[in-house]
Short mmCIF file of C-alpha atoms and ligand atoms in Angstrom, two decimals:
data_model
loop_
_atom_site.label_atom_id
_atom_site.label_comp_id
_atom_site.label_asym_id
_atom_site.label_seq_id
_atom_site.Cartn_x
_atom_site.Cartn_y
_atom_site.Cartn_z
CA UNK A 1 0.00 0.00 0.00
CA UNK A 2 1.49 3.41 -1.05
CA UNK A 3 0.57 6.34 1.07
CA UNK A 4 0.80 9.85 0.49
CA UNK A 5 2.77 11.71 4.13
CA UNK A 6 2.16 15.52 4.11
CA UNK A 7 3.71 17.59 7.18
CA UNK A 8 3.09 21.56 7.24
CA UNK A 9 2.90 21.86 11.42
CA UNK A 10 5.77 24.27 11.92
CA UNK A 11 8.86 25.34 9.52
CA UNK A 12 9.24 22.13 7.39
CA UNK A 13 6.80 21.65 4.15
CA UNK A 14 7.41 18.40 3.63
CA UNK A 15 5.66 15.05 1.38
CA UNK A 16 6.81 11.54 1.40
CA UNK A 17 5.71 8.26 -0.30
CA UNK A 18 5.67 5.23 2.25
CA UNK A 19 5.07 1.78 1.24
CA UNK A 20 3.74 -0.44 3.89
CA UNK A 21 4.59 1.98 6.64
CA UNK A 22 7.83 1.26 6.15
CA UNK A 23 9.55 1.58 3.05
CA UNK A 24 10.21 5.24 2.28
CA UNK A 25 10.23 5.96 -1.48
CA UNK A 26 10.49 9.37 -1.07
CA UNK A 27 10.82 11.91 1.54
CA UNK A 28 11.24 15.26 0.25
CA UNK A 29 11.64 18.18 2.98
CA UNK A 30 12.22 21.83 2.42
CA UNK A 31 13.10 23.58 5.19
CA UNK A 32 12.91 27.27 6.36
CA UNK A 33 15.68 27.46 8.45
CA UNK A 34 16.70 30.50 6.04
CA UNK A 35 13.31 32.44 6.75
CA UNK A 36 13.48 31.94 10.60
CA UNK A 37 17.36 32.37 11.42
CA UNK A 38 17.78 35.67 11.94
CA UNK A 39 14.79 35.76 14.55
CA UNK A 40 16.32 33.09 16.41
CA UNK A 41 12.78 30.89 16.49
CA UNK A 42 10.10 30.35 13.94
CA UNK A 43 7.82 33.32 13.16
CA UNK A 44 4.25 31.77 12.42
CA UNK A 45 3.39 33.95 9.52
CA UNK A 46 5.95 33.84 7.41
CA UNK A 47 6.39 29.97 8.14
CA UNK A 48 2.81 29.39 6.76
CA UNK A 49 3.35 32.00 4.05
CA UNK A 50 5.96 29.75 2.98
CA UNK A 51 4.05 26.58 3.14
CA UNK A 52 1.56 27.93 0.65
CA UNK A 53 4.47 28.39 -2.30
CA UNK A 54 6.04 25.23 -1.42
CA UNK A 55 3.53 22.79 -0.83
CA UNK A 56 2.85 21.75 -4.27
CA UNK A 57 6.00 21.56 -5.63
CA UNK A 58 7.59 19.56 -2.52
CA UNK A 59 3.96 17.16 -3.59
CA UNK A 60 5.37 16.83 -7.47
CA UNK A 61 9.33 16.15 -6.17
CA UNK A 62 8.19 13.52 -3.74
CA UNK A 63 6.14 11.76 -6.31
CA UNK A 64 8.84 12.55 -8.82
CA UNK A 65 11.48 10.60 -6.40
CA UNK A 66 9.07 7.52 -5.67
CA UNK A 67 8.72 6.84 -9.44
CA UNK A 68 4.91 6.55 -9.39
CA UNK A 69 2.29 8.64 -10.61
CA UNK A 70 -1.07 9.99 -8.47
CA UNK A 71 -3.06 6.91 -9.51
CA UNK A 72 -0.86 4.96 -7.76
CA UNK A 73 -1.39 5.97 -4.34
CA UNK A 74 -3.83 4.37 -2.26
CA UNK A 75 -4.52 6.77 0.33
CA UNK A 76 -3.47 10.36 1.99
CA UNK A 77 -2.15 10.79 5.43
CA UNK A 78 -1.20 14.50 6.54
CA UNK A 79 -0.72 16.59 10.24
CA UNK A 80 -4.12 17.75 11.98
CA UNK A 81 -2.21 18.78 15.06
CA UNK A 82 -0.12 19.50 17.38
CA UNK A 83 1.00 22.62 15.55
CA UNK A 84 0.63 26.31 13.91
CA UNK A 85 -2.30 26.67 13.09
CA UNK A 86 -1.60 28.68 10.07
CA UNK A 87 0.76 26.24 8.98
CA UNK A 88 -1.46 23.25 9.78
CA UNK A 89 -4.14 24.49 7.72
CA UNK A 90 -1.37 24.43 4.35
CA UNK A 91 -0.95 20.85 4.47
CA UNK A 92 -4.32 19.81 5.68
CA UNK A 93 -6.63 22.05 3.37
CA UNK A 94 -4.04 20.88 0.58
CA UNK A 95 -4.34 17.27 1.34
CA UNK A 96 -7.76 17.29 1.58
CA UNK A 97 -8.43 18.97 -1.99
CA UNK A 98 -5.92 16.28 -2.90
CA UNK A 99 -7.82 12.96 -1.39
CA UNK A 100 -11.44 14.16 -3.36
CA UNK A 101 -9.52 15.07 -6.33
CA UNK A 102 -7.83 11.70 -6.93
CA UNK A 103 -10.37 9.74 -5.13
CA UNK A 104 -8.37 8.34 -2.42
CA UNK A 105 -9.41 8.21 1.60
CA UNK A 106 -7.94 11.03 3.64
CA UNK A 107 -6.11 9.65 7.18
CA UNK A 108 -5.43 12.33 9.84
CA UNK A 109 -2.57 11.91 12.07
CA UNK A 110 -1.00 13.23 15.30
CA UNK A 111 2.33 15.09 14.84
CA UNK A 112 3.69 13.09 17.94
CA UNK A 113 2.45 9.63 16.41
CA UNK A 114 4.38 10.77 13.30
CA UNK A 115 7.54 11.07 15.41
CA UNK A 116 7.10 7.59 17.08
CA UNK A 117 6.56 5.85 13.72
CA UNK A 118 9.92 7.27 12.14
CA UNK A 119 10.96 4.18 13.87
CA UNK A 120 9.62 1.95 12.07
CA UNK A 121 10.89 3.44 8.70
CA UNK A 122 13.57 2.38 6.50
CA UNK A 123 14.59 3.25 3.55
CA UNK A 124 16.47 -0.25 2.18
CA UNK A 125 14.28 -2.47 0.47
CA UNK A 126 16.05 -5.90 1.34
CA UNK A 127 17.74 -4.64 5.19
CA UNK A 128 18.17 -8.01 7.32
CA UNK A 129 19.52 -5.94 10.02
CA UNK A 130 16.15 -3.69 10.36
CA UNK A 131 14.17 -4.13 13.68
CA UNK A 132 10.70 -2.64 14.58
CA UNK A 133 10.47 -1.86 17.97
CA UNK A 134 8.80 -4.10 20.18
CA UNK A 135 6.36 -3.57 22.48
CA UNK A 136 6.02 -2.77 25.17
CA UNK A 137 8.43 0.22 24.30
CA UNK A 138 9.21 3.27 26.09
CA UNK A 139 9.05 6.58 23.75
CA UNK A 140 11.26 10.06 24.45
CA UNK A 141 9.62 12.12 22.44
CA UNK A 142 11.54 15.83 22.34
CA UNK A 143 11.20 18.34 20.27
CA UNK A 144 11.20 21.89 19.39
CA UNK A 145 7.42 22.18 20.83
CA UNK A 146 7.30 18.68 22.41
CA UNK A 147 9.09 16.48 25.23
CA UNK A 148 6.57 13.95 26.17
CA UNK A 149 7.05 10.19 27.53
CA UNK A 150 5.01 7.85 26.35
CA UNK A 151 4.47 4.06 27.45
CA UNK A 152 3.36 2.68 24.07
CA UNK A 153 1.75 -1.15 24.53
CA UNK A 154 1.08 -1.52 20.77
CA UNK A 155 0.12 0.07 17.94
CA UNK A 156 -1.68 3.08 19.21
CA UNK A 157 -1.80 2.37 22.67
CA UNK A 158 -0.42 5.36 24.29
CA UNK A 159 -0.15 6.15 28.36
CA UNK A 160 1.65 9.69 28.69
CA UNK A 161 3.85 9.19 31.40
CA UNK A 162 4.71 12.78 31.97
CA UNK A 163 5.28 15.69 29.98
CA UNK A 164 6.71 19.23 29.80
CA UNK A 165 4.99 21.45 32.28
CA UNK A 166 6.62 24.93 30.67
CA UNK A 167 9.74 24.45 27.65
CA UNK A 168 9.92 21.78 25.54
CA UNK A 169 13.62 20.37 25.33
CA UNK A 170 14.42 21.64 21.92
CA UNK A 171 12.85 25.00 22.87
CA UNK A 172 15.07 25.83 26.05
CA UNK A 173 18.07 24.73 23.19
CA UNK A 174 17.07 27.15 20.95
CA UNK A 175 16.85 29.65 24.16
CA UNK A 176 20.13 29.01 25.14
CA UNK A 177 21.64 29.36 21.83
CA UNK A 178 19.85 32.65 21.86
CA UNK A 179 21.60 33.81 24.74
CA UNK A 180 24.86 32.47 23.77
CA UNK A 181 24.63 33.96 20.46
CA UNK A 182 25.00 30.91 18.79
CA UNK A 183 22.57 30.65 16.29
CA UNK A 184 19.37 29.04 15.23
CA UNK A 185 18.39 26.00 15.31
CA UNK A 186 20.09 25.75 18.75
CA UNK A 187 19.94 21.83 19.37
CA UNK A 188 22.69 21.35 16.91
CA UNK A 189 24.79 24.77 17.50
CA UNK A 190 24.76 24.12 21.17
CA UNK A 191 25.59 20.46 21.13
CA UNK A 192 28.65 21.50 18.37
CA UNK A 193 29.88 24.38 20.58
CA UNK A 194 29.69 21.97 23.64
CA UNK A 195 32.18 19.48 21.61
CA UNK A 196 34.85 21.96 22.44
CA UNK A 197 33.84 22.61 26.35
CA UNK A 198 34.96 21.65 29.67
CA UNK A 199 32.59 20.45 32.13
CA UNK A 200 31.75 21.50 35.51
CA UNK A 201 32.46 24.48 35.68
CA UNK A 202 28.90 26.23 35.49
CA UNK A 203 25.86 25.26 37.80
CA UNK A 204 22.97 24.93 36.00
CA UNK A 205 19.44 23.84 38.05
CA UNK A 206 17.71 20.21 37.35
CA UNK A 207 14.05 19.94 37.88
CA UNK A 208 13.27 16.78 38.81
CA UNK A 209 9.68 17.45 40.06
CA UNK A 210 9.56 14.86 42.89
CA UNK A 211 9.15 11.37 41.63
CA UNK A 212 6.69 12.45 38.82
CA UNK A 213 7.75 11.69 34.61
CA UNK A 214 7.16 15.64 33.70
CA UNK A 215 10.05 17.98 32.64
CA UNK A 216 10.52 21.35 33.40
CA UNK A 217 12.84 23.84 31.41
CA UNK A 218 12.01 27.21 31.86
CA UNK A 219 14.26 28.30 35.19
CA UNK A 220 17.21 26.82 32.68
CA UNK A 221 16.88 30.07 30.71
CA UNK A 222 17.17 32.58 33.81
CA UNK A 223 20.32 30.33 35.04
CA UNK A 224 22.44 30.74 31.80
CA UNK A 225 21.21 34.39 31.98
CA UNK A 226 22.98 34.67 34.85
CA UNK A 227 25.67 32.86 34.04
CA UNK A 228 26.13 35.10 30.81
CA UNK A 229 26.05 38.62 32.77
CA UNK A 230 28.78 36.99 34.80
CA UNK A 231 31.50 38.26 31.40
CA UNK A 232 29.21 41.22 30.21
CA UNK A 233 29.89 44.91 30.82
CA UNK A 234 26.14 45.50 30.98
CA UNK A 235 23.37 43.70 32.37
CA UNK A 236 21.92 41.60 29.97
CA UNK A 237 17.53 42.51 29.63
CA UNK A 238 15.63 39.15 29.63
CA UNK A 239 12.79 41.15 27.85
CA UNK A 240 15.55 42.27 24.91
CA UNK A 241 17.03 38.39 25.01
CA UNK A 242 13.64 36.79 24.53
CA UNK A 243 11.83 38.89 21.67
CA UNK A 244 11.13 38.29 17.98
CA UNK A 245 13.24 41.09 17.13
CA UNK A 246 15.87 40.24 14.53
CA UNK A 247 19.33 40.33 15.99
CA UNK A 248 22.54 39.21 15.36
CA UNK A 249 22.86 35.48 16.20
CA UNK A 250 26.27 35.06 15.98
CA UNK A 251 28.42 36.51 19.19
CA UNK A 252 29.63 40.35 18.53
CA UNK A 253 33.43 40.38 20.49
CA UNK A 254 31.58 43.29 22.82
CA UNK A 255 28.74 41.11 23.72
CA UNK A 256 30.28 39.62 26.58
CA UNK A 257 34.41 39.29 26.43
CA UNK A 258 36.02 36.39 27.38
CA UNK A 259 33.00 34.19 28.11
CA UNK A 260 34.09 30.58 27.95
CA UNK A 261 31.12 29.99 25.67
CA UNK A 262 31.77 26.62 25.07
CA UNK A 263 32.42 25.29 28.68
CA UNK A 264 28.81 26.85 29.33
CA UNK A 265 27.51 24.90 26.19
CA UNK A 266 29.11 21.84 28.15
CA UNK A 267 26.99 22.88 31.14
CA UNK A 268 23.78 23.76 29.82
CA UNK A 269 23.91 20.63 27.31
CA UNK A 270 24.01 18.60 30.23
CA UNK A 271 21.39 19.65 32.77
CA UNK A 272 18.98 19.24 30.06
CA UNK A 273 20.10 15.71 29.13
CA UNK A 274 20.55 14.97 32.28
CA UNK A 275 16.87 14.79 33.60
CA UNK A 276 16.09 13.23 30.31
CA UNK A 277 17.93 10.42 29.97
CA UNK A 278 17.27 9.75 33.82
CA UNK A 279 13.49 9.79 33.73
CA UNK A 280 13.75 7.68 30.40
CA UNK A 281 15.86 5.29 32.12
CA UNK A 282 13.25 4.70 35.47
CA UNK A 283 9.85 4.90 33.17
CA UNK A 284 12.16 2.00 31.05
CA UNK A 285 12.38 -0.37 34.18
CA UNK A 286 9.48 0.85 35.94
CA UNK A 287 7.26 -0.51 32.83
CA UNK A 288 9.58 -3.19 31.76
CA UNK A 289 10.18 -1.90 28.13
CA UNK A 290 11.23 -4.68 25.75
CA UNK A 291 12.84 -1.49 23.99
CA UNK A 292 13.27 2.26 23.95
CA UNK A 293 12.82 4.43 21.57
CA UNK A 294 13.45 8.45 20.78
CA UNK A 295 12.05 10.64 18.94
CA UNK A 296 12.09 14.26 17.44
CA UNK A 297 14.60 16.52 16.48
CA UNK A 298 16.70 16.29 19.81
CA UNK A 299 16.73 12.68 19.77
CA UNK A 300 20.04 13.66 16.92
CA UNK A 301 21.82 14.87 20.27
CA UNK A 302 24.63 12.17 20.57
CA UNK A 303 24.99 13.32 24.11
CA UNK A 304 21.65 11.74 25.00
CA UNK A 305 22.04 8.78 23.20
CA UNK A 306 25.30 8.08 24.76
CA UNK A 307 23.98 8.84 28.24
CA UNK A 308 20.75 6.57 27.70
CA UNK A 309 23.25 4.17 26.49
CA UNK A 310 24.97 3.92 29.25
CA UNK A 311 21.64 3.53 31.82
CA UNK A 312 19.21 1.66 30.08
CA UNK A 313 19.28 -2.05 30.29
CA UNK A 314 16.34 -2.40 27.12
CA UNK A 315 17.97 -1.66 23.69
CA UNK A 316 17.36 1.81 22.33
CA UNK A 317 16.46 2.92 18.70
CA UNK A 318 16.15 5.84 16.99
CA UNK A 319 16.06 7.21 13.68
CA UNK A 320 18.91 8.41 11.74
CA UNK A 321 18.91 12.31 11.86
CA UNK A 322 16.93 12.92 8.31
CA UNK A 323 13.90 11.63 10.45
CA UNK A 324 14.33 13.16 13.85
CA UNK A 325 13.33 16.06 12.26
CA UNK A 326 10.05 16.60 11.21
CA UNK A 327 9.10 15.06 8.06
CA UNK A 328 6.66 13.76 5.56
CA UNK A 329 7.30 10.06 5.56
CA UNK A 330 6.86 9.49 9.16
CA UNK A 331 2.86 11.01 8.81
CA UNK A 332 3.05 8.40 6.05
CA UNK A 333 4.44 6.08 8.19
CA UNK A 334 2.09 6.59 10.97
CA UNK A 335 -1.03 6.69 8.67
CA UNK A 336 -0.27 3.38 7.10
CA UNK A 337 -1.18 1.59 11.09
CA UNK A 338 -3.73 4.20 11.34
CA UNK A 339 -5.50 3.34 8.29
CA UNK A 340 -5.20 -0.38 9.42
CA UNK A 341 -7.39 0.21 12.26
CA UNK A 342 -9.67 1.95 10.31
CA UNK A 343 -9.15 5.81 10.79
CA UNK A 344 -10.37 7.98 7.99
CA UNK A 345 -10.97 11.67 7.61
CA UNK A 346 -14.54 12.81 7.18
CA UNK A 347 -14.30 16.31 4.79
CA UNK A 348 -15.27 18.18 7.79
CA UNK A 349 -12.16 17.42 9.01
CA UNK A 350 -10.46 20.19 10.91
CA UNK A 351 -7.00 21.00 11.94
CA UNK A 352 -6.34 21.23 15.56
CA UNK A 353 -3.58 23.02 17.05
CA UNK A 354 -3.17 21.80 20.36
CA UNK A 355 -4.29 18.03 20.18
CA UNK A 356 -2.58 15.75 22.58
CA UNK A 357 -1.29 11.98 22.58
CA UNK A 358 -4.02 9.91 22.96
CA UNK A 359 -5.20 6.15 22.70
CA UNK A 360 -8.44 6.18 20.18
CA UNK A 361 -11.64 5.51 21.93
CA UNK A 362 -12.20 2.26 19.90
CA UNK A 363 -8.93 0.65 21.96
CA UNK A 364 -8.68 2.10 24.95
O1 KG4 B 401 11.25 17.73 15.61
P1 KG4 B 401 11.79 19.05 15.16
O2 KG4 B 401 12.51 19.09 13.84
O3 KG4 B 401 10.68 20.11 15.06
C1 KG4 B 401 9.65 20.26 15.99
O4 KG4 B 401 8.63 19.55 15.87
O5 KG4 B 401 9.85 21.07 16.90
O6 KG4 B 401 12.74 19.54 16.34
C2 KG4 B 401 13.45 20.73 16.24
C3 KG4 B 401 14.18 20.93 17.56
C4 KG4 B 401 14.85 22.30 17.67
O7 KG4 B 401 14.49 22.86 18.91
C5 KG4 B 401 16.33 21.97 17.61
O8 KG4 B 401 17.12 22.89 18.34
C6 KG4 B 401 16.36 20.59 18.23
O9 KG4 B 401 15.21 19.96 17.73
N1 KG4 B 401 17.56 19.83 17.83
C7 KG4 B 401 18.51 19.41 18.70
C8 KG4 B 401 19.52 18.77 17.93
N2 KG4 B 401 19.13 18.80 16.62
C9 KG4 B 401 17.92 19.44 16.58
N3 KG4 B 401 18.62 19.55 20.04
C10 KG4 B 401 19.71 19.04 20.63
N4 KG4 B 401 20.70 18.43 19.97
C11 KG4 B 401 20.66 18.27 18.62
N5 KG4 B 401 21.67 17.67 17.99
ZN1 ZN B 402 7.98 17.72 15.29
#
């Protein structure tokens, strides 16, 4: 079965063709890192602005790269939510005029079930050494909007074990590389900076929030803050740090001399990992996972792979980098099970912005 993966929930228009929900014959992503760089985060506007002139081609390349024409696909999966809702409403409305035109049903899918199922893509036809996950599995699912973790028991059985009560993980990244000047997205400029950094020399708070699976970033932010002002001249104004003014992301020498920028990388890096990998690691042996999995664009941090490595007693998977990030073949990927159970779009369908992780009705 060849589905049809459209993604428009933030700054990536992207379509995919899956076979199977597995095989990826295409996965074409266009990215907006360009637009949304010199804000230092994604400006919703523009980001759906953007959507609407790339949609269709990304559509035609994806198709293009699978080698098969629109009669060939069997059905449609694309994003209703979590996301912007401007840029929601690209890939759904488009997707939608899409399934009546060629005749084909319409599957809606949860951003965060996309993320799960990149783990069960591949992109190798014949690949002996390619595992599923098994189940039950343990999910880290941490994004630039999302750090959630999940206790999946099988296909689309999903217990939210706890969940980001202010930042997601990506998000108090892309803060800190803010603050450090280091540029946007600040997953990968932090965790590159870091490479270079000696640890232990800055504090930096861990929320553990008693004995409870939820995550809290936000008092990060206020710590490197202070930590920064330590080597500036002039006090640093969170107000100024934190707006969607464009600025210059990479560090002016006056902005604060002789800051050891990458020992504070080091730092930072690591009281974010930190609680991560740690509450992965209990939820893992609490539930007994048979596996654990990661997903989203911080599961590419090698830092908390290695960590989670080194705790976890279950094997750990995740995707290769292409599809931690979000992406069209993983909505593909996810509608394939979906559509298996028997989840189709109605054309009232709407999109919807802040929809959580949730086990359908019809299994629960
Ligand atoms: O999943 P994603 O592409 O988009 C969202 O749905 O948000 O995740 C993007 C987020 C950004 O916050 C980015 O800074 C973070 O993932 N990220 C990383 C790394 N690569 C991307 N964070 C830490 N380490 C990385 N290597
Ligand atoms: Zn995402």
């Amino acid at each position: 079965m060849l589905i049809l993966g459209i993604e428009t929930s933030c700054d990536e228009t992207s379509a995919a063709v899956v076979e199977d929900g597995r095989l990826i014959r295409s996965n074409v992503i266009r990215s907006q890192e360009d637009l949304h760089e010199r804000y230092g985060g994604v400006v919703p506007e523009l980001a759906s602005r953007r959507h609407v002139t790339a949609i269709i081609p990304t559509i035609d390349v994806a198709l293009q790269d699978a080698g098969v024409a629109k009669d060939e696909i069997d059905a449609i999966a694309v994003t209703e939510g979590p996301g912007l809702a401007g840029s929601l409403l690209v890939g759904l409305n488009t997707a939608k005029s899409l399934s009546v035109a060629w005749g084909v049903p319409l599957i809606p899918v949860n951003h965060l079930e996309g993320h799960i199922y990149s783990n069960w893509l591949t992109d190798q036809e014949n690949d002996p050494t390619f595992q599923p996950p098994r189940f039950p599995c343990v999910c880290l699912i941490v994004s630039g909007g999302h750090t959630e973790l999940v206790l999946i028991r099988d296909h689309g059985h999903y217990d939210v074990l706890g969940r980001t009560i202010d930042d997601a993980a990506g998000e108090a990244f892309d803060k800190g590389a803010r603050i450090l000047r280091l540029g946007f997205p600040g997953g990968p400029a932090i965790q590159r900076a870091a490479t270079d950094g000696k640890m232990g020399h800055h504090t930096f708070p861990r929320a553990w929030l008693g004995e409870t699976y939820d995550f809290s970033f936000s008092g990060l932010k206020t710590a490197l803050l202070r930590e920064v002002e330590k080597y500036r001249r002039e006090p640093l104004r969170p107000k100024k740090v934190v707006s969607t003014e464009p600025f210059p992301v990479h560090e002016p020498p006056e902005y604060a001399p002789n800051m050891p920028t990458a020992d504070i990388a080091a730092d930072f890096q690591d009281a974010i990992i930190d609680v991560l990998a740690q509450k992965t690691a209990k939820a893992a042996q609490e539930h007994r996972a048979a596996m654990v999995i990661l997903a989203g664009g911080v599961a590419s941090n090698s830092l908390l792979r290695k960590r989670l490595d080194s705790l976890l007693s279950a094997p750990l998977r995740y995707p290769e980098p292409l599809l931690c990030t979000d992406n069209g073949a993983m909505i593909a990927g996810a509608g394939y099970y979906l559509y298996q159970r028997g989840i189709r779009a109605s054309c009232d369908l709407d999109i919807s912005p802040q929809l959580p992780l949730s086990t359908e009705t019809s299994l629960a």
